[in-house]
Short mmCIF file of C-alpha atoms and ligand atoms in Angstrom, two decimals:
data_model
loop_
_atom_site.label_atom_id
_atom_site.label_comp_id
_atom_site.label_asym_id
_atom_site.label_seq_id
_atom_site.Cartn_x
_atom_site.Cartn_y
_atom_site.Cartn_z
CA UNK A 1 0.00 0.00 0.00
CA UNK A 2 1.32 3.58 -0.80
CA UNK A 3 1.43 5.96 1.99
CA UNK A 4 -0.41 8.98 1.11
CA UNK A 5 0.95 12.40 2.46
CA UNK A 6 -1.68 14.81 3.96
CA UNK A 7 -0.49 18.42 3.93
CA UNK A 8 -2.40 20.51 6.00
CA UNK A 9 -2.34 24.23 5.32
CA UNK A 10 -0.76 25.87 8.56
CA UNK A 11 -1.70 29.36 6.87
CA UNK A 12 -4.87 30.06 5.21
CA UNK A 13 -5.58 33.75 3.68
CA UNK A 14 -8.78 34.64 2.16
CA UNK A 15 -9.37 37.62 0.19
CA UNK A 16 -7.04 39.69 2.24
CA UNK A 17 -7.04 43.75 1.88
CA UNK A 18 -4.95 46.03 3.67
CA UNK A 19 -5.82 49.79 2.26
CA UNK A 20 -4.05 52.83 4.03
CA UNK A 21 -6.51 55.73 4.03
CA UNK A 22 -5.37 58.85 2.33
CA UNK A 23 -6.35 62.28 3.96
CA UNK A 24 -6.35 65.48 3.35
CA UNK A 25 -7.74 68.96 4.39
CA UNK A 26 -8.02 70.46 7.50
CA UNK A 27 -10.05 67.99 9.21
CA UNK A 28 -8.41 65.24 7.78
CA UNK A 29 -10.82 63.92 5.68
CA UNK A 30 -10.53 60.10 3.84
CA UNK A 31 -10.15 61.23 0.18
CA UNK A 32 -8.97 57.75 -0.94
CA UNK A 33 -7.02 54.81 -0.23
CA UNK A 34 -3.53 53.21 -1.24
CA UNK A 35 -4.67 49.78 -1.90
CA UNK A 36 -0.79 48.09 -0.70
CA UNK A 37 -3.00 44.74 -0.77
CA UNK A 38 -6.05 44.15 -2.86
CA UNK A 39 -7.65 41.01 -2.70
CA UNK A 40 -4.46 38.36 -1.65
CA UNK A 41 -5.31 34.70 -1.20
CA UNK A 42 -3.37 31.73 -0.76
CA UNK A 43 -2.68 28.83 1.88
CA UNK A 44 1.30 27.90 3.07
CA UNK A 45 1.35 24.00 4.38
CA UNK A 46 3.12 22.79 7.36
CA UNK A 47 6.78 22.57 6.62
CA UNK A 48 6.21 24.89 3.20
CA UNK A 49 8.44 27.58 1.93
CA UNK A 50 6.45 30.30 0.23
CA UNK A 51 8.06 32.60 -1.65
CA UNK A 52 6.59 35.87 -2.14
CA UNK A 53 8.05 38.00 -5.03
CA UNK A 54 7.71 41.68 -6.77
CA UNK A 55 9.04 44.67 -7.45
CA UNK A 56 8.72 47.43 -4.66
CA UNK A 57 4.88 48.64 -3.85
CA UNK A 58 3.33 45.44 -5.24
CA UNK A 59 2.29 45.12 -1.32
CA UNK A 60 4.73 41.71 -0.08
CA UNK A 61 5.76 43.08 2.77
CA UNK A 62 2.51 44.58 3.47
CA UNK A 63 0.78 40.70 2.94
CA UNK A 64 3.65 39.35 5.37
CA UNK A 65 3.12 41.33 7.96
CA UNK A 66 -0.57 41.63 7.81
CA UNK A 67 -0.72 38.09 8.15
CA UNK A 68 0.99 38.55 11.63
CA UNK A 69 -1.45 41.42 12.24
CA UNK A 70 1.74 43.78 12.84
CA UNK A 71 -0.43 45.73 10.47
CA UNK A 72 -4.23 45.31 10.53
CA UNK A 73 -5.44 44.00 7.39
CA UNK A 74 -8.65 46.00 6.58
CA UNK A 75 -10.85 42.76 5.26
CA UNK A 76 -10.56 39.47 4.50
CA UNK A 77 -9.46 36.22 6.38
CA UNK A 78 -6.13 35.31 7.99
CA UNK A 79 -6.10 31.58 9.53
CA UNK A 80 -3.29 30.45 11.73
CA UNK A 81 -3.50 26.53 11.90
CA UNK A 82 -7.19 27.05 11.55
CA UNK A 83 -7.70 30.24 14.05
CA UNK A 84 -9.39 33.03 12.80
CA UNK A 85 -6.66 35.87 13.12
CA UNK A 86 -7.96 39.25 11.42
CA UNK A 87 -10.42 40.48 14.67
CA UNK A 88 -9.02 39.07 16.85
CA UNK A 89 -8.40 40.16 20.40
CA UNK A 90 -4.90 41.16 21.01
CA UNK A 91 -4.93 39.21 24.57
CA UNK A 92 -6.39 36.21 22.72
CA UNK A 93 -3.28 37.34 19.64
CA UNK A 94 -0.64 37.26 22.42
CA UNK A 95 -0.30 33.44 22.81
CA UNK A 96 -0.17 32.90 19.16
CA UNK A 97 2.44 35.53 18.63
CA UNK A 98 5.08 32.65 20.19
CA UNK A 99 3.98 30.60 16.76
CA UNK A 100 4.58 33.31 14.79
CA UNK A 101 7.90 35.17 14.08
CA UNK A 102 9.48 38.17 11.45
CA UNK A 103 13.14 38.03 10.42
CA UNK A 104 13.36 41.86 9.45
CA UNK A 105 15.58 43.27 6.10
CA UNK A 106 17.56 45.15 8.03
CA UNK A 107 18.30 43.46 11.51
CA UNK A 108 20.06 46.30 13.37
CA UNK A 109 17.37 48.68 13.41
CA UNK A 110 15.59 46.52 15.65
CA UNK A 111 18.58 45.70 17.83
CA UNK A 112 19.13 47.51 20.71
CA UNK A 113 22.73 48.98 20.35
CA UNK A 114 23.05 48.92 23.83
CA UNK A 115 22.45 45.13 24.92
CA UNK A 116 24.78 42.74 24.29
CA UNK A 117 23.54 39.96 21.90
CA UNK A 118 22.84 37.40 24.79
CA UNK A 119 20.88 39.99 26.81
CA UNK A 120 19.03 40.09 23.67
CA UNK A 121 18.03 37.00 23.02
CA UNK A 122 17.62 36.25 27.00
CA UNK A 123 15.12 39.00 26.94
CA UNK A 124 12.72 37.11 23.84
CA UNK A 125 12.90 34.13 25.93
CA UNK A 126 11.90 36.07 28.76
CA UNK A 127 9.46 38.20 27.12
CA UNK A 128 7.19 35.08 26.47
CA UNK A 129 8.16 33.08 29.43
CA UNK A 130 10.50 30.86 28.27
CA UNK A 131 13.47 31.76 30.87
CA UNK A 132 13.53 28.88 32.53
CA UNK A 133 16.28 29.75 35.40
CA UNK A 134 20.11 31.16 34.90
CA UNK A 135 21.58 28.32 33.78
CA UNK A 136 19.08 26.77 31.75
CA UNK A 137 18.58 30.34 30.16
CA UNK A 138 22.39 30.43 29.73
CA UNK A 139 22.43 27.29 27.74
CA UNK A 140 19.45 27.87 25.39
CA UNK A 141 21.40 31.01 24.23
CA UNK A 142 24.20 29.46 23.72
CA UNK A 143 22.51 26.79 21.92
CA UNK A 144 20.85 29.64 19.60
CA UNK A 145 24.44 31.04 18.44
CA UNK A 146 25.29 27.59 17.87
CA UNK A 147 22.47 26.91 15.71
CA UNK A 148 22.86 29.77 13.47
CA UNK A 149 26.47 29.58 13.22
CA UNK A 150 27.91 32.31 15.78
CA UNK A 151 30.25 31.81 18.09
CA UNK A 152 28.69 31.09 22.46
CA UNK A 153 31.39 33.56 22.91
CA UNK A 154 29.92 36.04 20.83
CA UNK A 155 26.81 36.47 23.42
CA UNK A 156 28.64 39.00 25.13
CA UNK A 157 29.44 41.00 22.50
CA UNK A 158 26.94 44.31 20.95
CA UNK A 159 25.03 44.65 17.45
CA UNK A 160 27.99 46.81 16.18
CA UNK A 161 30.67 44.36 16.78
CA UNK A 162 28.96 42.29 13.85
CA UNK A 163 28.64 42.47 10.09
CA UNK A 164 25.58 42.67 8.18
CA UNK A 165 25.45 38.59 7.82
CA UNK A 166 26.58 38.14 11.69
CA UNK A 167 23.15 40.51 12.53
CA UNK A 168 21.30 39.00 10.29
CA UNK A 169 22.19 35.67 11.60
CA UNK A 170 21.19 37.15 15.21
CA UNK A 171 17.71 38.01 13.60
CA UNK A 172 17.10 34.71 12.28
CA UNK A 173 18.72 32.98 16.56
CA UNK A 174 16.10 35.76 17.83
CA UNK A 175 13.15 34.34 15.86
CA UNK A 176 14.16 30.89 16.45
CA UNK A 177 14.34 31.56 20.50
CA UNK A 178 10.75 31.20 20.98
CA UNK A 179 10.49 28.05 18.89
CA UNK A 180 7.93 29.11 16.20
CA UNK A 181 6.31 27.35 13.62
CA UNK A 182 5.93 29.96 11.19
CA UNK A 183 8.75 32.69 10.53
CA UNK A 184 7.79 35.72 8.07
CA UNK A 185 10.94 36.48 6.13
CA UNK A 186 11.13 39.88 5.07
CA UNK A 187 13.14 40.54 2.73
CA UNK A 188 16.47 38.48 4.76
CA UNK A 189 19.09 39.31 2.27
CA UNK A 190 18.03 42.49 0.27
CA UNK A 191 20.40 44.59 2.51
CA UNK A 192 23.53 42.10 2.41
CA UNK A 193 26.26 41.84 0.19
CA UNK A 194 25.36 39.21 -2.90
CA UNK A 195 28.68 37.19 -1.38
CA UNK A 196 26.75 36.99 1.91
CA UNK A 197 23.31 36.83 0.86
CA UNK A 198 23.56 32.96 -0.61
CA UNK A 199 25.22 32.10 2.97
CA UNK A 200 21.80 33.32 4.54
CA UNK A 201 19.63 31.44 2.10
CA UNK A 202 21.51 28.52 2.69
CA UNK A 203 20.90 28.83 6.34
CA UNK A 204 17.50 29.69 6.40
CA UNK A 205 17.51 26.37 4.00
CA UNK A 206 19.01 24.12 6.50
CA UNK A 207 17.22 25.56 9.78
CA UNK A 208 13.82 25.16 7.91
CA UNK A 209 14.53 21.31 7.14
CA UNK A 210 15.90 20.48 10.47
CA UNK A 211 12.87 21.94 12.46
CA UNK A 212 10.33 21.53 10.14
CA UNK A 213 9.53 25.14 9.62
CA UNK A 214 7.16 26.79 7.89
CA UNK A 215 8.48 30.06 5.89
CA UNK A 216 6.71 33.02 4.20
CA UNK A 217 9.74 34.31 2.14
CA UNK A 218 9.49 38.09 0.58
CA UNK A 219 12.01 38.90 -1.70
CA UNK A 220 11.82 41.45 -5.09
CA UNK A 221 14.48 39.15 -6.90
CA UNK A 222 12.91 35.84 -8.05
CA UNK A 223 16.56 34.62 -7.99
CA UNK A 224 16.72 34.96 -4.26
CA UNK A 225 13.64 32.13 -3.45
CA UNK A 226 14.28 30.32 -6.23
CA UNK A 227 16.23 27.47 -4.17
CA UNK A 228 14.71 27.61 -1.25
CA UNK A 229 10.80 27.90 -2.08
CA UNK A 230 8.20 24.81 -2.94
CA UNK A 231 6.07 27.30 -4.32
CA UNK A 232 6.56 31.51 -5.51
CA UNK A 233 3.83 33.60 -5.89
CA UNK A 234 4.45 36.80 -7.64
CA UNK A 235 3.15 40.05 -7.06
CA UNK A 236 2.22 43.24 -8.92
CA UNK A 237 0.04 46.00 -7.33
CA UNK A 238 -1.57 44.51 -4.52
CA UNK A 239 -2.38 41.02 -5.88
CA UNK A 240 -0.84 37.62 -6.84
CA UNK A 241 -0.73 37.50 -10.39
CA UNK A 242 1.17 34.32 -10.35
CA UNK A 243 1.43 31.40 -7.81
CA UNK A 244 3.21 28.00 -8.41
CA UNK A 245 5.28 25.01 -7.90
CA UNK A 246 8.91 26.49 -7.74
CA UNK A 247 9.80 24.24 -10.84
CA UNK A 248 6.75 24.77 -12.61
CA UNK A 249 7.29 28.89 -12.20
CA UNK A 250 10.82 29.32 -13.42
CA UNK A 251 10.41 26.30 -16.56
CA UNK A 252 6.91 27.79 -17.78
CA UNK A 253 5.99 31.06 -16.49
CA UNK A 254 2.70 31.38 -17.31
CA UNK A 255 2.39 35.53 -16.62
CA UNK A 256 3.71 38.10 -18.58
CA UNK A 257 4.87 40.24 -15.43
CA UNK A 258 6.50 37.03 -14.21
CA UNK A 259 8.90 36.61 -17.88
CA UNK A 260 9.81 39.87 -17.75
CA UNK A 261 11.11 39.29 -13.69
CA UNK A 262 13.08 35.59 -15.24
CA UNK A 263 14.41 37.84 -17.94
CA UNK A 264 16.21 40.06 -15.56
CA UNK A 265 18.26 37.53 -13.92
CA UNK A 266 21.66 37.03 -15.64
CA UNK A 267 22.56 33.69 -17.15
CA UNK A 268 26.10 32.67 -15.23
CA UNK A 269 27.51 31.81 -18.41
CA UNK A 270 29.94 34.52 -20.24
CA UNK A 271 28.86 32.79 -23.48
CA UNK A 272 25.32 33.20 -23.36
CA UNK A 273 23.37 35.51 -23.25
CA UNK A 274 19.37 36.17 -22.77
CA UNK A 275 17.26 39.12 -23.81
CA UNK A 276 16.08 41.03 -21.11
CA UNK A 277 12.48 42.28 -21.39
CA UNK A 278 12.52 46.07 -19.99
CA UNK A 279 8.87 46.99 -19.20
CA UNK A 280 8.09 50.00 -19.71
CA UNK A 281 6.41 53.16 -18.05
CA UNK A 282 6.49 52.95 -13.91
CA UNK A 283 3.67 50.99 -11.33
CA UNK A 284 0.69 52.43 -11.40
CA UNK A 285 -0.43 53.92 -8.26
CA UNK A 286 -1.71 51.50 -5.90
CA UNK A 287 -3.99 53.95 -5.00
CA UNK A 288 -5.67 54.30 -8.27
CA UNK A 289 -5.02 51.12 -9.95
CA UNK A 290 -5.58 50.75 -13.90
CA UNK A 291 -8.98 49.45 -15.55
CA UNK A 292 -9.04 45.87 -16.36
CA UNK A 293 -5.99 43.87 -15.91
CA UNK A 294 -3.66 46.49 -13.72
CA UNK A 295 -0.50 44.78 -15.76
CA UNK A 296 -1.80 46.48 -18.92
CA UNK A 297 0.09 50.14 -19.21
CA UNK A 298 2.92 48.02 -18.98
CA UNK A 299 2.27 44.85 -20.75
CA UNK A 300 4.28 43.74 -24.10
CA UNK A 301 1.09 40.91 -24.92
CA UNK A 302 -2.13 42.99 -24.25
CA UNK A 303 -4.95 43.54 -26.23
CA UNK A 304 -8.41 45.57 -26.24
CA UNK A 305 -9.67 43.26 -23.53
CA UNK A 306 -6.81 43.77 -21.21
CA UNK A 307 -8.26 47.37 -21.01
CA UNK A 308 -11.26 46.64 -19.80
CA UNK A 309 -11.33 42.86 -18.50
CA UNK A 310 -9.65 42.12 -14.76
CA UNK A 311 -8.67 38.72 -15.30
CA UNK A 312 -9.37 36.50 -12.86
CA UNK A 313 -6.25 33.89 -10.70
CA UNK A 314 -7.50 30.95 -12.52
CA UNK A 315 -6.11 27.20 -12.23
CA UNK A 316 -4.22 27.02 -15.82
CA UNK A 317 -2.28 23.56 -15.05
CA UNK A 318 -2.38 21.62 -11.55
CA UNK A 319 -1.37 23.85 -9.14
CA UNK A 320 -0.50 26.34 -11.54
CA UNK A 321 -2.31 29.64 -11.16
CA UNK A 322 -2.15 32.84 -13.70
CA UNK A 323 -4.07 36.08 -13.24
CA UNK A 324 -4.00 36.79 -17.62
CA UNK A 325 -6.63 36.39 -20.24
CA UNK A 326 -3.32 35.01 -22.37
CA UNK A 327 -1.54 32.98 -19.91
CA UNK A 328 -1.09 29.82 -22.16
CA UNK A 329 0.60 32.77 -24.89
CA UNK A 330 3.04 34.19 -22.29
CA UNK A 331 4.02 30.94 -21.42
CA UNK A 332 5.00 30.19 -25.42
CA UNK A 333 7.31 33.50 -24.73
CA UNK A 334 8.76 32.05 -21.82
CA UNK A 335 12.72 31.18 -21.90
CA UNK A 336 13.82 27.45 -21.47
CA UNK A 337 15.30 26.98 -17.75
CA UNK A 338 18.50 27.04 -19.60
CA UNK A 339 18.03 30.33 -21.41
CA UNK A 340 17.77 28.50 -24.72
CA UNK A 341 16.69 29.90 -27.87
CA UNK A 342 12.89 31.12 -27.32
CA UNK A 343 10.24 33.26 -28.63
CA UNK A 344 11.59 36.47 -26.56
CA UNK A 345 15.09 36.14 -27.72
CA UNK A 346 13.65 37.38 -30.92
CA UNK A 347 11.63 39.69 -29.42
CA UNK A 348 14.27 41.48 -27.61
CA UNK A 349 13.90 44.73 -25.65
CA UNK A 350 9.79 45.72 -25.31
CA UNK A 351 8.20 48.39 -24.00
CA UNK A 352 4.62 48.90 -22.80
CA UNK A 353 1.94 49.61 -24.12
CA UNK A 354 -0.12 52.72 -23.91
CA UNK A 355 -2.96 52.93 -21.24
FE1 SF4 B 401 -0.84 41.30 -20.22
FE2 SF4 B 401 -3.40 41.13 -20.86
FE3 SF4 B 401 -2.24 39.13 -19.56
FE4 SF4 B 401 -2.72 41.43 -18.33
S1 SF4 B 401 -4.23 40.00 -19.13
S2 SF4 B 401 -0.87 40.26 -18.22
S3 SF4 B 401 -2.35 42.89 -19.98
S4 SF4 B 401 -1.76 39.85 -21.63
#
């Protein structure tokens, strides 16, 4: 008999929306809303790595930390191993928070430059009641530095005795302290060096197989998740307008937004070379998104009803979601894994199209 694997979604978001009002005048009147997320929904299993991609203002950070309520989403549904989040009370939030951790972009902004690293981390273990006596407490921080590859002997030292990777690594020993299941990513390795950033990756690789984490991984460089998510789902103004198998994604993008992000990252191969597709014109404002598919103004493959037409995130292959009327097209434009010969070598450098 085969042994059938259940995955259980540990994350569940329906429909999420978090709009910032916009207001103006002297009494500070709500003249409209920057819509950072517009309608998000997708479920992370137990043990998953998500990978949430886009260029900046498509609203992944805003979806990561709305789904840990460190902003409050404005609608929708947030489910944390199958409890309700989004309304909830923050007494009743409090215990959950323990479950639930961020590993920030920049790691010593929310250091305190005046506690030494083992203070630090003694005071998250503290903060949720997990000091369990001097020595024991002693130990578990030790145990921390271990795991993320610092030094015991660096508990005693402060954030500015580091480099950027030794704080990030801190960030990653402070989220672990409280043993959670879920750890929000944002955006680990955007501020390191590229020499450093693949040693982070690689890290946050290893920790997430040996304790069976579950990550929600926010990057703007599809190159970044690409070895360390099961699935990517790529964002443009507020919503997902592509989510996928990680194989699937990079072989046959099936989004037009999502080609164009492939096409920017370089082949490591002096010898060949891929043509990069430049979109054209900037995002929209999320504020007053476009008619129709909000890709259009800056689309190389629409047409009339791209203008007026919001196409829908439909199923296009198992598993494989695309928010465009012409997803089966863009995926013909695609490049080969490999960069080989495809339809948008000969197409070369596009621009958008007018609104
Ligand atoms: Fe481009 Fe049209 Fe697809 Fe939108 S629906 S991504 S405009 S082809």
């Amino acid at each position: 008999m085969t042994d059938v694997i259940v995955r259980t979604p540990l994350v569940e978001v329906t429909d999420l929306r978090t709009w910032f009002p916009i207001r103006k005048g002297l009494f500070s009147r709500v003249v409209g809303h920057v819509k950072a997320v517009d309608g998000v929904s997708f479920t992370v299993d137990a043990g998953e790595v998500l990978g949430v991609v886009g260029e900046s203002g498509c609203g992944k950070t805003t979806t990561g930390r709305s789904i840990l309520r460190l902003i409050e989403p404005t609608s929708g549904s947030v489910k944390f191993d199958g409890q309700e989040l989004v309304g909830l009370p923050r007494r009743d939030l409090q215990p959950l928070r323990r479950q639930m951790q961020i590993v920030f972009q920049d790691p010593y902004s929310s250091l305190n430059p005046r506690m030494s690293i083992g203070t630090a981390l003694t005071e998250a273990l503290t903060v949720h009641g997990l000091a369990r006596g001097r020595q024991a407490t002693h130990d578990r921080v030790e145990e921390l530095l271990t795991l993320v590859g610092l030094s015991p002997s660096h508990a005693a030292r402060y954030p500015h005795e580091f480099s950027g990777g030794q704080r990030q690594r801190i960030g990653v020993a402070r989220a672990l302290a409280v043993s959670p299941r879920l750890i929000v990513a944002d955006e680990p390795v955007s501020a390191l060096d590229v020499s450093i950033q693949a040693q982070i990756v690689n890290l946050l690789r290893d920790l997430q197989r040996r304790l069976h984490l579950t990550y929600i991984f926010v990057a703007h460089d599809l190159s970044v998740v690409e070895h360390i998510s099961d699935r990517v789902a790529v964002m443009y103004l507020g919503r997902i307008v592509e989510l996928a198998p990680s194989r699937a994604l990079y072989r046959s993008p099936m989004h037009p937004y999502t080609v164009a992000l492939l096409s920017a990252i370089p082949i490591p191969d002096p010898d060949r070379r891929r043509s990069r597709i430049v979109l054209g014109g900037d995002v929209p404002s999320p504020s007053n998104p476009p008619a129709g598919c909000r890709f259009h103004p800056r689309c190389y493959m629409a047409q009339a009803i791209c203008r007026t037409d919001d196409p829908p995130l439909r199923e296009v292959a198992p598993g494989h979601l695309s928010a465009c009327h012409f997803a089966e097209q863009a995926m013909a434009m695609a490049p080969g894994k490999d960069g080989e010969a495809t339809g948008w070598e000969e197409t070369g450098r596009l621009g958008g199209t007018e609104p």
